[in-house]
PDB file of C-alpha atoms in Angstrom:
ATOM      1  CA  MET A  12       8.252  -7.413 -10.826  1.00  0.00           C
ATOM      2  CA  THR A  13       4.602  -7.588 -10.032  1.00  0.00           C
ATOM      3  CA  LEU A  14       2.889  -6.726  -6.765  1.00  0.00           C
ATOM      4  CA  ASP A  15       2.803 -10.245  -5.923  1.00  0.00           C
ATOM      5  CA  ASP A  16       6.169 -10.028  -5.987  1.00  0.00           C
ATOM      6  CA  LEU A  17       6.761  -7.569  -3.781  1.00  0.00           C
ATOM      7  CA  ALA A  18       4.111  -8.699  -1.711  1.00  0.00           C
ATOM      8  CA  ALA A  19       6.303 -12.037  -1.229  1.00  0.00           C
ATOM      9  CA  THR A  20       9.369  -9.634  -0.624  1.00  0.00           C
ATOM     10  CA  ILE A  21       7.529  -7.898   1.700  1.00  0.00           C
ATOM     11  CA  ALA A  22       6.793 -10.789   3.693  1.00  0.00           C
ATOM     12  CA  ALA A  23      10.037 -12.722   3.543  1.00  0.00           C
ATOM     13  CA  ARG A  24      11.030  -9.148   5.265  1.00  0.00           C
ATOM     14  CA  VAL A  25       8.713  -9.907   8.212  1.00  0.00           C
ATOM     15  CA  GLN A  26      12.132 -12.193   9.693  1.00  0.00           C
ATOM     16  CA  ALA A  27      14.840  -9.842   8.629  1.00  0.00           C
ATOM     17  CA  ASP A  28      16.827  -7.509  10.737  1.00  0.00           C
ATOM     18  CA  PRO A  29      15.173  -4.122  11.317  1.00  0.00           C
ATOM     19  CA  ASP A  30      18.970  -2.537  11.554  1.00  0.00           C
ATOM     20  CA  SER A  31      19.442  -3.854   7.696  1.00  0.00           C
ATOM     21  CA  SER A  32      16.470  -3.761   6.261  1.00  0.00           C
ATOM     22  CA  TRP A  33      13.717  -0.881   6.273  1.00  0.00           C
ATOM     23  CA  THR A  34      10.869  -3.130   5.688  1.00  0.00           C
ATOM     24  CA  ALA A  35      11.863  -5.002   8.850  1.00  0.00           C
ATOM     25  CA  ARG A  36      12.279  -1.558  10.649  1.00  0.00           C
ATOM     26  CA  LEU A  37       9.058  -0.187   9.666  1.00  0.00           C
ATOM     27  CA  LEU A  38       7.026  -3.548  10.370  1.00  0.00           C
ATOM     28  CA  ALA A  39       8.567  -3.792  13.744  1.00  0.00           C
ATOM     29  CA  LYS A  40       7.178  -0.042  14.599  1.00  0.00           C
ATOM     30  CA  GLY A  41       3.424  -1.859  13.966  1.00  0.00           C
ATOM     31  CA  PRO A  42       0.383  -1.294  11.837  1.00  0.00           C
ATOM     32  CA  GLU A  43      -0.400   2.127  13.846  1.00  0.00           C
ATOM     33  CA  LYS A  44       3.047   3.458  12.213  1.00  0.00           C
ATOM     34  CA  CYS A  45       2.789   1.421   8.721  1.00  0.00           C
ATOM     35  CA  ALA A  46      -0.140   3.085   8.271  1.00  0.00           C
ATOM     36  CA  GLU A  47       0.681   6.327   8.997  1.00  0.00           C
ATOM     37  CA  LYS A  48       3.723   5.684   6.788  1.00  0.00           C
ATOM     38  CA  PHE A  49       1.042   4.842   4.087  1.00  0.00           C
ATOM     39  CA  GLY A  50      -0.619   7.984   4.728  1.00  0.00           C
ATOM     40  CA  GLU A  51       2.625  10.530   4.509  1.00  0.00           C
ATOM     41  CA  GLU A  52       3.283   8.573   1.087  1.00  0.00           C
ATOM     42  CA  ALA A  53      -0.370   8.643  -0.833  1.00  0.00           C
ATOM     43  CA  ILE A  54      -0.171  12.417   0.278  1.00  0.00           C
ATOM     44  CA  GLU A  55       2.891  13.249  -1.495  1.00  0.00           C
ATOM     45  CA  ALA A  56       1.093  11.404  -4.686  1.00  0.00           C
ATOM     46  CA  ILE A  57      -1.486  13.523  -4.524  1.00  0.00           C
ATOM     47  CA  ILE A  58       0.663  16.571  -4.539  1.00  0.00           C
ATOM     48  CA  GLU A  59       2.526  15.413  -7.800  1.00  0.00           C
ATOM     49  CA  ALA A  60      -0.643  14.652  -9.290  1.00  0.00           C
ATOM     50  CA  ILE A  61      -1.604  18.246  -8.886  1.00  0.00           C
ATOM     51  CA  LYS A  62       1.497  19.341  -9.947  1.00  0.00           C
ATOM     52  CA  ASP A  63       1.132  17.014 -13.137  1.00  0.00           C
ATOM     53  CA  ASP A  64       4.950  15.823 -12.742  1.00  0.00           C
ATOM     54  CA  LYS A  65       4.818  12.764 -14.256  1.00  0.00           C
ATOM     55  CA  SER A  66       8.020  11.456 -13.420  1.00  0.00           C
ATOM     56  CA  ARG A  67       7.595  12.177  -9.715  1.00  0.00           C
ATOM     57  CA  LEU A  68       4.104  11.295  -9.711  1.00  0.00           C
ATOM     58  CA  ALA A  69       4.939   7.467 -10.620  1.00  0.00           C
ATOM     59  CA  SER A  70       7.446   7.767  -8.282  1.00  0.00           C
ATOM     60  CA  GLU A  71       5.888   8.682  -5.364  1.00  0.00           C
ATOM     61  CA  ALA A  72       2.795   5.972  -6.777  1.00  0.00           C
ATOM     62  CA  ALA A  73       5.589   3.033  -6.432  1.00  0.00           C
ATOM     63  CA  ASP A  74       6.198   4.406  -2.814  1.00  0.00           C
ATOM     64  CA  VAL A  75       2.205   4.159  -2.461  1.00  0.00           C
ATOM     65  CA  LEU A  76       2.043   1.210  -3.639  1.00  0.00           C
ATOM     66  CA  PHE A  77       4.869  -0.589  -1.653  1.00  0.00           C
ATOM     67  CA  HIS A  78       3.536   1.014   1.719  1.00  0.00           C
ATOM     68  CA  LEU A  79       0.122  -0.072   0.863  1.00  0.00           C
ATOM     69  CA  LEU A  80       1.831  -3.574   1.254  1.00  0.00           C
ATOM     70  CA  VAL A  81       4.155  -2.626   4.106  1.00  0.00           C
ATOM     71  CA  MET A  82       0.508  -2.034   5.616  1.00  0.00           C
ATOM     72  CA  LEU A  83      -1.466  -4.582   4.567  1.00  0.00           C
ATOM     73  CA  GLN A  84       1.407  -7.009   5.706  1.00  0.00           C
ATOM     74  CA  SER A  85       1.250  -5.115   8.977  1.00  0.00           C
ATOM     75  CA  ARG A  86      -2.625  -6.682   9.299  1.00  0.00           C
ATOM     76  CA  ASN A  87      -1.642  -9.807   7.631  1.00  0.00           C
ATOM     77  CA  VAL A  88      -4.113  -8.866   4.987  1.00  0.00           C
ATOM     78  CA  PRO A  89      -2.560 -11.126   1.660  1.00  0.00           C
ATOM     79  CA  LEU A  90      -2.687  -9.196  -1.494  1.00  0.00           C
ATOM     80  CA  SER A  91      -4.784 -12.055  -2.046  1.00  0.00           C
ATOM     81  CA  ASP A  92      -7.327 -11.113  -0.024  1.00  0.00           C
ATOM     82  CA  VAL A  93      -7.499  -7.531  -1.798  1.00  0.00           C
ATOM     83  CA  MET A  94      -7.259  -9.026  -5.545  1.00  0.00           C
ATOM     84  CA  ALA A  95     -10.062 -11.349  -4.861  1.00  0.00           C
ATOM     85  CA  GLU A  96     -11.986  -8.322  -3.150  1.00  0.00           C
ATOM     86  CA  LEU A  97     -11.810  -6.690  -6.606  1.00  0.00           C
ATOM     87  CA  ALA A  98     -12.213  -9.588  -8.469  1.00  0.00           C
ATOM     88  CA  ARG A  99     -15.657  -9.658  -6.536  1.00  0.00           C
ATOM     89  CA  ARG A 100     -16.400  -6.114  -7.465  1.00  0.00           C
ATOM     90  CA  GLN A 101     -15.595  -6.704 -11.471  1.00  0.00           C
ATOM     91  CA  GLY A 102     -18.863  -6.471 -13.837  1.00  0.00           C
ATOM     92  CA  THR A 103     -20.386  -4.199 -11.298  1.00  0.00           C
ATOM     93  CA  SER A 104     -20.541  -0.390 -11.488  1.00  0.00           C
ATOM     94  CA  GLY A 105     -18.486   1.855  -9.217  1.00  0.00           C
ATOM     95  CA  ILE A 106     -21.745   3.860  -8.605  1.00  0.00           C
ATOM     96  CA  SER A 107     -24.200   0.452  -7.639  1.00  0.00           C
ATOM     97  CA  GLU A 108     -21.235  -0.784  -5.459  1.00  0.00           C
ATOM     98  CA  LYS A 109     -20.530   2.289  -3.254  1.00  0.00           C
ATOM     99  CA  ALA A 110     -24.456   2.120  -2.982  1.00  0.00           C
ATOM    100  CA  SER A 111     -24.197  -1.420  -1.631  1.00  0.00           C
ATOM    101  CA  ARG A 112     -22.065  -0.513   0.818  1.00  0.00           C
ATOM    102  CA  SER A 113     -23.990   2.390   2.359  1.00  0.00           C
ATOM    103  CA  GLU A 114     -27.080   0.682   3.243  1.00  0.00           C
TER     104      GLU A 114
END
């Protein structure tokens, strides 16, 4: 599965019945709840990284990616916009890129 595949699946779930789809249920609760859930999953991934549990970290990272895409969908931000931003930054030093945003 690719991130594009996952994003397409999430986009398709917008029209699904919230009683039969976790994704539809989460999206129906609104962008704020989607952002909250993303934050929870990110914290869980951090904890597993600190504990150095590679298997649990991989599982939590999958949750983070899924919930990031749900959060983006909740605000109608396509994955392609994120990928375009990453492409724009490619070849630029992370230090330089970060400095350019704080000006």
